[in-house]
DNA sequence: AGCGAAATTATACGATCATATAACAAGGTC
DNA sequence: GACCTTGTTATATGATCGTATAATTTCGCT
């Protein structure tokens, strides 16, 4: 008997400041991507994950792509800030700071499959979203500059020469991203501490003057 | 006047051997991913790209995910085979073979944004597709083994020691993938020949004994 | 030549998608 | 305590999605 003709009452809710709501939606987006990859990106799924209705996404972000890009910003900036905080917290020597950067990169907080899964999906999205691409360029530049400073200080302190610090930073960051990727796709391939050791060995190669050899075009 | 009541005739077609058709569909899939990333993956879009109807995908692959995984296999195996072919074609010295591997990796054929775009999208898909993940594990192992052999031969020939060749291969491959990724996301960051130089410098670090330092757990 | 297997097209169906619009309610402000 | 801004829900719309099913054509085989 469907005769109980009571209209279900409109759901109650509490207002939230736009910035807070935006962040909640971004975090729900990250969880959705974590669970189902790029297939988890849809207004309905994200709204359900955040416990709100879809219209709220339109209201705060317009189109869904803007929310995804914002979620990328949140994650990306959080990552760089956290790694830099760990670096700043280390003793003020070039060696200790670089070591802190490496250790943070392979610590449980970041070298975590659930985190890296999201990261890898974003990489695939950046290529087709100008909005996300510009964020990535900015963040990438931030990472490079940080690494470059660490390397310059180390070289000055220990008295060795780096032929091109920008390129060296690109290589270091590439090694880091590549290890993140490889471990994320294949966690049994190596252990986090082995990944950190591989980064240290790259630095050791730098110490021993490897960067002065085999320059492009030589 | 819509009175011309002629039913439009059923479209003509030619039969194609299942293996050939499967490959055509896989190549159409790669083109769709190239154009629109993971958003380009749909039975309708891929079928249109291949010039056939959607039903053909169901007929040959069952579900769409199987086609995508097969497309990944096609691309992945093709890549490894092509790089290995370039390596085999080099003079039979460890130095020349490793150099050929590096040069192939940064040659216009592979170090190409249109190719790498697809590669990066696949990375994001692997994480949520057991079928693709098992393909990736097999292919990754193939890459590692190839690199490991190159490094072992080089070390034996030049008389230096690599502490752990498996880990060294992992690092080399990670550097390569990381440089592919960085350049794909940010092509203005460095030139292909600079990427190749960074790989050579990593090898130079290996020559100078960097891998014996800073072992994990020491 | 024509029979039959199967490759291919054509169509249908229900689910889910993004997004727009209107109705509503929460909470600060006066 | 009433008002007004706006955050939020509710609903509608048309497009696209994956996949199943039936009708049809192609082509090897005898």
XYZ file of C-alpha atoms (C1' of nucleotides) in Angstrom:
496
model
C 0.000 0.000 0.000
C 1.702 3.143 -1.155
C -1.130 5.147 0.313
C 1.091 6.812 2.908
C 1.146 9.964 0.898
C 3.392 11.930 3.190
C 5.889 13.950 1.191
C 9.317 13.300 2.526
C 10.586 16.454 4.139
C 13.383 18.367 2.549
C 16.708 17.343 4.007
C 18.181 19.477 6.715
C 21.631 20.917 6.272
C 24.033 23.364 7.792
C 25.588 26.234 5.993
C 29.331 26.140 5.607
C 31.670 28.944 4.656
C 32.490 28.746 0.928
C 36.201 28.160 1.490
C 35.545 25.338 3.918
C 32.956 23.780 1.636
C 35.322 24.021 -1.310
C 37.954 22.169 0.652
C 35.476 19.505 1.746
C 34.506 18.944 -1.859
C 38.144 18.797 -2.894
C 38.876 16.185 -0.255
C 35.845 14.173 -1.345
C 37.194 14.377 -4.883
C 40.541 12.984 -3.765
C 38.835 10.117 -1.990
C 36.793 9.315 -5.077
C 39.889 9.257 -7.265
C 41.631 7.135 -4.686
C 38.833 4.590 -4.804
C 38.084 4.392 -8.504
C 40.702 6.374 -10.386
C 39.539 8.716 -13.106
C 36.297 6.709 -13.186
C 35.520 8.129 -9.757
C 35.345 11.646 -11.092
C 31.716 12.632 -11.486
C 29.543 15.248 -9.863
C 27.177 12.637 -8.461
C 29.814 10.413 -6.941
C 31.785 13.276 -5.439
C 28.674 14.927 -4.034
C 27.600 11.625 -2.476
C 31.074 11.156 -1.008
C 30.896 14.623 0.511
C 27.341 14.028 1.738
C 25.791 16.851 -0.262
C 23.783 17.176 -3.461
C 25.247 17.639 -6.892
C 23.964 21.139 -7.272
C 26.414 22.277 -4.661
C 29.298 21.518 -6.969
C 27.821 23.647 -9.709
C 27.150 26.366 -7.200
C 30.717 26.517 -5.872
C 32.772 25.526 -8.903
C 30.623 25.880 -12.008
C 31.849 22.941 -14.000
C 33.214 19.785 -12.510
C 36.649 20.229 -14.096
C 37.212 23.268 -11.963
C 36.655 21.213 -8.810
C 39.093 18.556 -9.977
C 41.711 21.179 -10.733
C 41.163 22.729 -7.317
C 41.550 19.319 -5.702
C 44.836 18.967 -7.545
C 45.954 22.336 -6.207
C 45.052 21.321 -2.665
C 46.978 18.085 -2.898
C 49.937 19.500 -4.752
C 50.443 22.498 -2.520
C 49.976 20.382 0.571
C 52.644 17.988 -0.605
C 55.245 20.621 -1.362
C 54.553 22.452 1.889
C 54.815 19.279 3.934
C 58.086 18.230 2.359
C 59.522 21.706 2.734
C 58.409 21.814 6.379
C 60.288 18.578 7.002
C 63.316 20.087 5.318
C 63.173 23.264 7.352
C 62.874 21.249 10.545
C 66.193 19.527 9.916
C 69.517 20.800 11.313
C 70.739 23.694 9.251
C 73.405 21.908 7.262
C 73.126 21.133 3.545
C 73.621 17.436 4.205
C 70.922 17.209 6.855
C 68.469 19.247 4.812
C 68.859 17.168 1.690
C 68.616 14.002 3.739
C 65.428 15.302 5.323
C 64.003 15.988 1.868
C 64.740 12.432 0.807
C 63.447 10.909 4.009
C 60.246 12.896 3.829
C 59.746 11.821 0.228
C 59.880 8.176 1.265
C 58.162 8.527 4.601
C 54.888 6.774 5.256
C 53.006 10.036 4.900
C 53.851 10.521 1.234
C 55.258 7.249 -0.006
C 51.863 5.739 0.389
C 50.004 3.887 -2.286
C 46.704 5.545 -1.537
C 48.310 8.951 -1.956
C 50.367 8.095 -5.007
C 47.391 6.507 -6.789
C 45.740 9.894 -6.855
C 48.933 11.562 -7.965
C 49.346 9.264 -10.957
C 45.747 9.775 -12.075
C 46.271 13.531 -11.926
C 49.297 13.246 -14.197
C 47.062 11.730 -16.828
C 44.484 14.468 -16.425
C 46.932 17.370 -16.586
C 47.704 16.609 -20.209
C 44.202 17.456 -21.323
C 43.247 20.225 -18.919
C 44.820 23.636 -19.497
C 43.595 24.682 -16.064
C 45.386 21.793 -14.361
C 48.392 22.134 -16.609
C 49.056 25.663 -15.461
C 48.813 24.562 -11.840
C 51.243 21.754 -12.522
C 53.756 24.063 -14.161
C 53.707 26.318 -11.135
C 54.033 23.459 -8.667
C 56.747 21.758 -10.702
C 58.728 24.952 -10.750
C 58.392 25.128 -6.975
C 59.742 21.627 -6.537
C 62.640 22.290 -8.893
C 63.634 25.508 -7.194
C 63.616 23.849 -3.790
C 65.767 20.988 -4.956
C 68.094 23.321 -6.790
C 68.756 25.296 -3.641
C 69.497 22.141 -1.675
C 71.948 20.970 -4.316
C 73.699 24.329 -4.625
C 74.192 24.518 -0.873
C 75.508 20.988 -0.732
C 77.981 21.564 -3.553
C 79.216 24.795 -2.012
C 79.604 23.195 1.393
C 81.500 20.173 0.157
C 83.428 21.911 -2.578
C 82.326 19.975 -5.630
C 80.998 21.280 -8.905
C 77.603 20.751 -10.541
C 77.723 21.554 -14.224
C 74.077 22.661 -14.465
C 72.100 22.806 -11.240
C 68.761 23.255 -13.004
C 69.271 20.081 -14.987
C 70.532 18.292 -11.896
C 67.350 19.255 -10.054
C 65.279 18.011 -12.984
C 67.077 14.667 -12.831
C 66.677 14.363 -9.072
C 63.000 15.149 -9.257
C 62.545 12.760 -12.187
C 64.211 9.998 -10.217
C 61.917 10.695 -7.301
C 58.773 10.749 -9.419
C 59.908 7.676 -11.308
C 60.442 5.765 -8.089
C 57.074 6.890 -6.793
C 55.456 5.702 -9.977
C 57.294 2.383 -10.126
C 56.528 1.579 -6.522
C 52.916 2.611 -6.859
C 52.399 0.394 -9.894
C 54.514 -2.373 -8.427
C 54.901 -2.130 -4.647
C 56.724 -5.428 -4.382
C 59.535 -4.243 -6.645
C 61.424 -2.497 -3.843
C 61.055 -1.185 -0.319
C 60.752 2.501 0.547
C 64.139 2.585 2.253
C 65.682 1.140 -0.904
C 64.118 3.963 -2.878
C 65.632 6.486 -0.496
C 68.995 4.758 -0.843
C 68.784 5.076 -4.635
C 68.262 8.810 -4.260
C 71.262 9.073 -1.948
C 73.338 7.187 -4.464
C 72.355 9.646 -7.155
C 73.599 12.442 -4.898
C 76.785 10.481 -4.316
C 77.302 10.340 -8.075
C 76.950 14.109 -8.110
C 79.606 14.383 -5.395
C 81.958 12.292 -7.439
C 81.673 14.625 -10.390
C 79.422 12.566 -12.640
C 77.574 15.669 -13.775
C 80.690 17.076 -15.405
C 80.937 14.129 -17.775
C 79.059 13.344 -20.947
C 77.428 16.723 -21.347
C 74.925 16.994 -24.132
C 76.575 17.915 -27.385
C 80.077 17.160 -26.181
C 9.193 16.762 -48.534
C 10.267 13.767 -46.552
C 8.185 11.626 -48.891
C 11.211 9.862 -50.313
C 10.510 6.868 -48.196
C 13.505 4.858 -49.275
C 15.025 3.114 -46.318
C 18.687 3.883 -46.258
C 20.522 0.699 -47.115
C 22.546 -1.103 -44.506
C 26.148 -0.025 -44.635
C 28.590 -2.138 -46.562
C 31.639 -3.584 -44.840
C 34.459 -5.987 -45.384
C 35.317 -8.849 -43.130
C 38.662 -8.669 -41.412
C 40.558 -11.427 -39.660
C 39.889 -11.211 -35.898
C 43.539 -10.550 -35.042
C 43.778 -7.737 -37.567
C 40.500 -6.238 -36.409
C 41.606 -6.442 -32.802
C 44.737 -4.530 -33.687
C 42.791 -1.914 -35.632
C 40.554 -1.377 -32.627
C 43.551 -1.155 -30.327
C 45.152 1.465 -32.541
C 41.905 3.419 -32.638
C 41.858 3.242 -28.842
C 45.359 4.696 -28.664
C 44.370 7.542 -30.968
C 41.304 8.300 -28.834
C 43.403 8.404 -25.662
C 45.927 10.557 -27.454
C 43.239 13.061 -28.385
C 41.194 13.219 -25.193
C 42.969 11.279 -22.487
C 40.923 8.937 -20.374
C 37.840 10.876 -21.488
C 38.406 9.465 -24.964
C 37.831 5.928 -23.772
C 34.318 4.889 -24.735
C 32.941 2.234 -27.034
C 31.213 4.784 -29.207
C 34.184 7.081 -29.633
C 36.608 4.266 -30.310
C 34.272 2.562 -32.753
C 33.784 5.835 -34.606
C 37.542 6.380 -34.705
C 37.989 2.905 -36.167
C 35.133 3.435 -38.623
C 32.997 0.596 -37.305
C 29.958 0.232 -35.068
C 30.067 -0.231 -31.327
C 28.790 -3.765 -31.458
C 32.066 -4.856 -32.974
C 33.881 -4.043 -29.767
C 31.524 -6.211 -27.759
C 31.886 -8.954 -30.324
C 35.667 -9.031 -30.256
C 36.437 -8.011 -26.705
C 33.322 -8.438 -24.624
C 33.703 -5.511 -22.318
C 35.449 -2.288 -23.193
C 38.061 -2.683 -20.472
C 39.441 -5.690 -22.236
C 40.026 -3.627 -25.362
C 41.811 -0.923 -23.410
C 44.012 -3.503 -21.734
C 44.793 -5.055 -25.088
C 45.692 -1.634 -26.476
C 48.069 -1.224 -23.562
C 49.663 -4.560 -24.389
C 50.101 -3.555 -28.008
C 51.752 -0.279 -27.106
C 53.853 -1.663 -24.293
C 55.201 -4.637 -26.173
C 55.842 -2.512 -29.220
C 57.858 -0.072 -27.169
C 60.047 -2.652 -25.501
C 60.627 -4.493 -28.757
C 61.566 -1.312 -30.580
C 64.027 -0.201 -27.928
C 65.549 -3.657 -27.727
C 65.848 -3.786 -31.509
C 67.775 -0.506 -31.436
C 70.003 -1.972 -28.748
C 70.663 -5.165 -30.673
C 71.525 -3.155 -33.749
C 74.363 -1.367 -31.968
C 77.991 -2.565 -32.053
C 78.425 -5.440 -29.658
C 80.151 -3.596 -26.841
C 78.519 -2.833 -23.485
C 79.142 0.867 -23.945
C 77.608 1.045 -27.406
C 74.601 -1.039 -26.406
C 73.770 1.056 -23.356
C 74.246 4.208 -25.362
C 71.893 2.843 -28.000
C 69.312 2.126 -25.308
C 69.552 5.706 -24.073
C 69.503 7.220 -27.533
C 66.475 5.160 -28.514
C 64.672 6.236 -25.357
C 65.123 9.878 -26.289
C 64.756 9.505 -30.049
C 61.930 11.198 -31.865
C 60.100 7.900 -32.192
C 59.538 7.421 -28.462
C 60.341 10.698 -26.806
C 57.300 12.158 -28.434
C 54.554 13.980 -26.631
C 51.783 12.243 -28.530
C 53.190 8.869 -27.532
C 53.965 9.754 -23.939
C 50.519 11.289 -23.384
C 49.005 7.876 -23.917
C 51.609 6.267 -21.714
C 50.838 8.546 -18.794
C 47.099 7.966 -19.067
C 47.699 4.219 -19.013
C 49.670 4.559 -15.781
C 46.611 6.011 -14.147
C 44.398 3.229 -15.480
C 46.665 0.378 -14.414
C 46.033 1.151 -10.772
C 42.387 0.220 -11.014
C 42.418 -2.556 -13.574
C 43.721 -5.944 -12.446
C 43.882 -6.993 -16.079
C 46.122 -4.063 -17.012
C 48.098 -4.359 -13.840
C 49.196 -7.887 -14.645
C 50.282 -6.752 -18.112
C 52.239 -3.919 -16.587
C 54.024 -6.175 -14.145
C 55.136 -8.426 -16.964
C 56.284 -5.556 -19.143
C 58.025 -3.794 -16.274
C 59.927 -6.958 -15.482
C 60.991 -7.131 -19.117
C 62.354 -3.600 -19.041
C 64.195 -4.214 -15.790
C 65.801 -7.416 -16.989
C 66.993 -5.747 -20.175
C 68.520 -2.858 -18.294
C 70.061 -5.150 -15.727
C 71.868 -7.102 -18.420
C 73.225 -3.918 -19.976
C 74.520 -2.716 -16.622
C 76.082 -6.052 -15.669
C 77.924 -6.227 -18.968
C 79.137 -2.664 -18.623
C 80.421 -3.203 -15.094
C 82.189 -6.420 -16.059
C 83.776 -4.799 -19.085
C 85.024 -1.726 -17.249
C 85.843 -3.434 -14.010
C 83.651 -1.537 -11.575
C 81.232 -2.890 -9.032
C 77.479 -2.429 -8.750
C 76.209 -3.246 -5.277
C 72.776 -4.408 -6.409
C 72.110 -4.582 -10.121
C 68.366 -5.085 -9.716
C 68.061 -1.908 -7.681
C 70.339 -0.105 -10.114
C 68.065 -1.117 -12.980
C 65.067 0.088 -11.025
C 66.724 3.457 -10.518
C 67.745 3.779 -14.160
C 64.256 2.917 -15.336
C 62.722 5.286 -12.796
C 64.958 8.091 -14.018
C 63.905 7.363 -17.574
C 60.189 7.242 -16.764
C 60.506 10.334 -14.591
C 62.170 12.263 -17.396
C 59.519 11.081 -19.842
C 56.840 12.236 -17.478
C 58.430 15.578 -16.669
C 59.014 16.382 -20.314
C 55.556 15.271 -21.304
C 53.925 17.487 -18.693
C 56.403 20.274 -19.282
C 58.141 20.067 -22.659
C 59.880 23.393 -22.257
C 61.694 22.252 -19.108
C 64.509 20.554 -21.012
C 65.489 19.254 -24.430
C 65.573 15.557 -25.325
C 69.352 15.526 -25.655
C 69.616 16.998 -22.176
C 67.487 14.150 -20.887
C 69.793 11.657 -22.541
C 72.773 13.436 -20.984
C 71.199 13.120 -17.528
C 70.893 9.377 -18.055
C 74.540 9.160 -19.119
C 75.516 11.078 -16.014
C 73.648 8.594 -13.860
C 75.689 5.824 -15.489
C 78.833 7.852 -14.861
C 77.936 7.961 -11.179
C 77.649 4.205 -11.265
C 81.124 3.983 -12.820
C 82.526 6.115 -10.039
C 81.217 3.769 -7.388
C 78.261 5.784 -6.144
C 76.178 2.645 -5.765
C 78.499 1.268 -3.094
C 77.783 4.238 -0.821
C 74.824 4.954 1.376
C 73.266 1.534 1.174
C 69.893 1.142 2.785
C 70.219 0.182 6.394
C 73.929 1.007 6.615
C 26.812 -21.946 -57.212
C 25.160 -21.937 -52.896
C 25.414 -23.233 -47.944
C 26.725 -21.975 -43.426
C 29.595 -19.906 -39.934
C 30.624 -15.730 -38.039
C 31.813 -10.899 -38.674
C 29.342 -6.763 -38.786
C 25.513 -3.493 -38.597
C 21.446 -1.746 -36.505
C 18.630 -0.915 -32.706
C 17.026 -0.897 -28.056
C 17.322 -0.344 -23.086
C 18.329 1.354 -18.619
C 21.913 3.723 -16.103
C 24.630 7.569 -15.450
C 26.468 11.679 -16.963
C 26.862 17.314 -16.692
C 24.420 21.047 -16.111
C 20.469 24.389 -15.558
C 16.648 26.127 -12.903
C 13.511 26.762 -9.246
C 12.189 26.181 -4.529
C 13.676 26.296 0.106
C 16.025 27.180 4.589
C 19.763 28.695 7.490
C 21.952 32.174 9.873
C 23.882 36.708 10.249
C 22.167 41.559 10.565
C 19.472 45.291 11.840
C 12.105 38.826 16.064
C 11.686 39.794 11.063
C 14.360 40.265 6.865
C 17.470 39.217 3.306
C 21.373 37.182 1.426
C 23.001 32.991 -0.250
C 24.197 28.307 0.681
C 21.728 24.203 -0.273
C 18.276 20.873 -1.838
C 15.299 19.124 -5.306
C 14.096 18.265 -9.865
C 14.299 18.309 -14.866
C 16.561 17.813 -19.288
C 19.093 16.030 -23.028
C 23.381 13.693 -24.016
C 26.264 9.778 -23.583
C 27.411 5.751 -21.470
C 27.939 0.109 -21.632
C 25.995 -3.720 -23.137
C 22.477 -7.037 -24.971
C 19.922 -8.727 -28.885
C 18.340 -9.333 -33.499
C 18.873 -8.678 -38.348
C 21.981 -8.824 -42.124
C 25.971 -9.346 -44.980
C 30.344 -11.322 -46.146
C 33.286 -14.929 -47.526
C 35.485 -19.500 -47.096
C 34.340 -23.987 -48.225
C 32.552 -27.727 -50.762
